[in-house]
Amino acid sequence: MKDDPATQLADIARQLSLLAEAAKALSQTPLVELSGQLLPAGREKPDEPKTPLPNSVN
């Protein structure tokens, strides 16, 4: 039965387990590999677009 509380708890436990595994994997992944999806520590906003602006000096 889908509405059985025990079944619902088992589903939640399974989802939490998957979430914990994902969080552990993310914590071991350097931020550079995440393609800017997460902000690096100490930054308040994501990097500006990589397209150079006209008349910009690098």
PDB file of C-alpha atoms in Angstrom:
ATOM      1  CA  MET A   1       0.000   0.000   0.000  1.00  0.00           C
ATOM      2  CA  LYS A   2       1.321   3.417  -0.964  1.00  0.00           C
ATOM      3  CA  ASP A   3      -0.455   5.203   1.894  1.00  0.00           C
ATOM      4  CA  ASP A   4       0.985   2.899   4.540  1.00  0.00           C
ATOM      5  CA  PRO A   5       3.021   5.005   7.006  1.00  0.00           C
ATOM      6  CA  ALA A   6       5.750   2.370   7.163  1.00  0.00           C
ATOM      7  CA  THR A   7       6.090   2.420   3.382  1.00  0.00           C
ATOM      8  CA  GLN A   8       6.217   6.217   3.371  1.00  0.00           C
ATOM      9  CA  LEU A   9       8.904   6.187   6.058  1.00  0.00           C
ATOM     10  CA  ALA A  10      10.917   3.647   4.092  1.00  0.00           C
ATOM     11  CA  ASP A  11      10.678   5.850   0.989  1.00  0.00           C
ATOM     12  CA  ILE A  12      11.805   8.901   2.960  1.00  0.00           C
ATOM     13  CA  ALA A  13      14.697   6.959   4.474  1.00  0.00           C
ATOM     14  CA  ARG A  14      15.767   5.803   1.020  1.00  0.00           C
ATOM     15  CA  GLN A  15      15.638   9.363  -0.326  1.00  0.00           C
ATOM     16  CA  LEU A  16      17.607  10.705   2.635  1.00  0.00           C
ATOM     17  CA  SER A  17      20.234   8.045   2.074  1.00  0.00           C
ATOM     18  CA  LEU A  18      20.587   9.049  -1.581  1.00  0.00           C
ATOM     19  CA  LEU A  19      20.734  12.707  -0.580  1.00  0.00           C
ATOM     20  CA  ALA A  20      23.458  11.970   1.971  1.00  0.00           C
ATOM     21  CA  GLU A  21      25.507  10.122  -0.645  1.00  0.00           C
ATOM     22  CA  ALA A  22      25.120  13.013  -3.082  1.00  0.00           C
ATOM     23  CA  ALA A  23      26.137  15.539  -0.428  1.00  0.00           C
ATOM     24  CA  LYS A  24      29.203  13.473   0.447  1.00  0.00           C
ATOM     25  CA  ALA A  25      30.201  13.235  -3.210  1.00  0.00           C
ATOM     26  CA  LEU A  26      29.717  16.984  -3.669  1.00  0.00           C
ATOM     27  CA  SER A  27      31.784  17.785  -0.592  1.00  0.00           C
ATOM     28  CA  GLN A  28      34.682  15.860  -2.127  1.00  0.00           C
ATOM     29  CA  THR A  29      34.403  17.575  -5.521  1.00  0.00           C
ATOM     30  CA  PRO A  30      36.510  20.685  -6.111  1.00  0.00           C
ATOM     31  CA  LEU A  31      34.324  23.685  -6.893  1.00  0.00           C
ATOM     32  CA  VAL A  32      36.110  24.172 -10.204  1.00  0.00           C
ATOM     33  CA  GLU A  33      34.634  20.898 -11.457  1.00  0.00           C
ATOM     34  CA  LEU A  34      31.084  22.041 -10.746  1.00  0.00           C
ATOM     35  CA  SER A  35      31.162  24.523 -13.658  1.00  0.00           C
ATOM     36  CA  GLY A  36      30.121  27.467 -11.547  1.00  0.00           C
ATOM     37  CA  GLN A  37      26.916  25.896 -10.271  1.00  0.00           C
ATOM     38  CA  LEU A  38      27.975  26.610  -6.700  1.00  0.00           C
ATOM     39  CA  LEU A  39      29.609  29.784  -5.484  1.00  0.00           C
ATOM     40  CA  PRO A  40      33.227  29.411  -4.383  1.00  0.00           C
ATOM     41  CA  ALA A  41      33.779  30.117  -0.695  1.00  0.00           C
ATOM     42  CA  GLY A  42      33.944  33.805   0.123  1.00  0.00           C
ATOM     43  CA  ARG A  43      32.276  34.984  -3.070  1.00  0.00           C
ATOM     44  CA  GLU A  44      29.020  36.903  -2.965  1.00  0.00           C
ATOM     45  CA  LYS A  45      28.028  36.575  -6.614  1.00  0.00           C
ATOM     46  CA  PRO A  46      28.902  34.261  -9.505  1.00  0.00           C
ATOM     47  CA  ASP A  47      31.650  35.159 -11.931  1.00  0.00           C
ATOM     48  CA  GLU A  48      30.788  37.532 -14.714  1.00  0.00           C
ATOM     49  CA  PRO A  49      30.210  35.979 -18.139  1.00  0.00           C
ATOM     50  CA  LYS A  50      33.441  34.849 -19.742  1.00  0.00           C
ATOM     51  CA  THR A  51      32.749  36.771 -22.957  1.00  0.00           C
ATOM     52  CA  PRO A  52      35.187  39.696 -23.065  1.00  0.00           C
ATOM     53  CA  LEU A  53      33.592  43.085 -23.362  1.00  0.00           C
ATOM     54  CA  PRO A  54      34.612  45.388 -26.208  1.00  0.00           C
ATOM     55  CA  ASN A  55      37.428  47.760 -25.204  1.00  0.00           C
ATOM     56  CA  SER A  56      38.217  45.690 -22.119  1.00  0.00           C
ATOM     57  CA  VAL A  57      41.828  45.270 -21.027  1.00  0.00           C
ATOM     58  CA  ASN A  58      42.814  41.867 -19.697  1.00  0.00           C
TER      59      ASN A  58
END
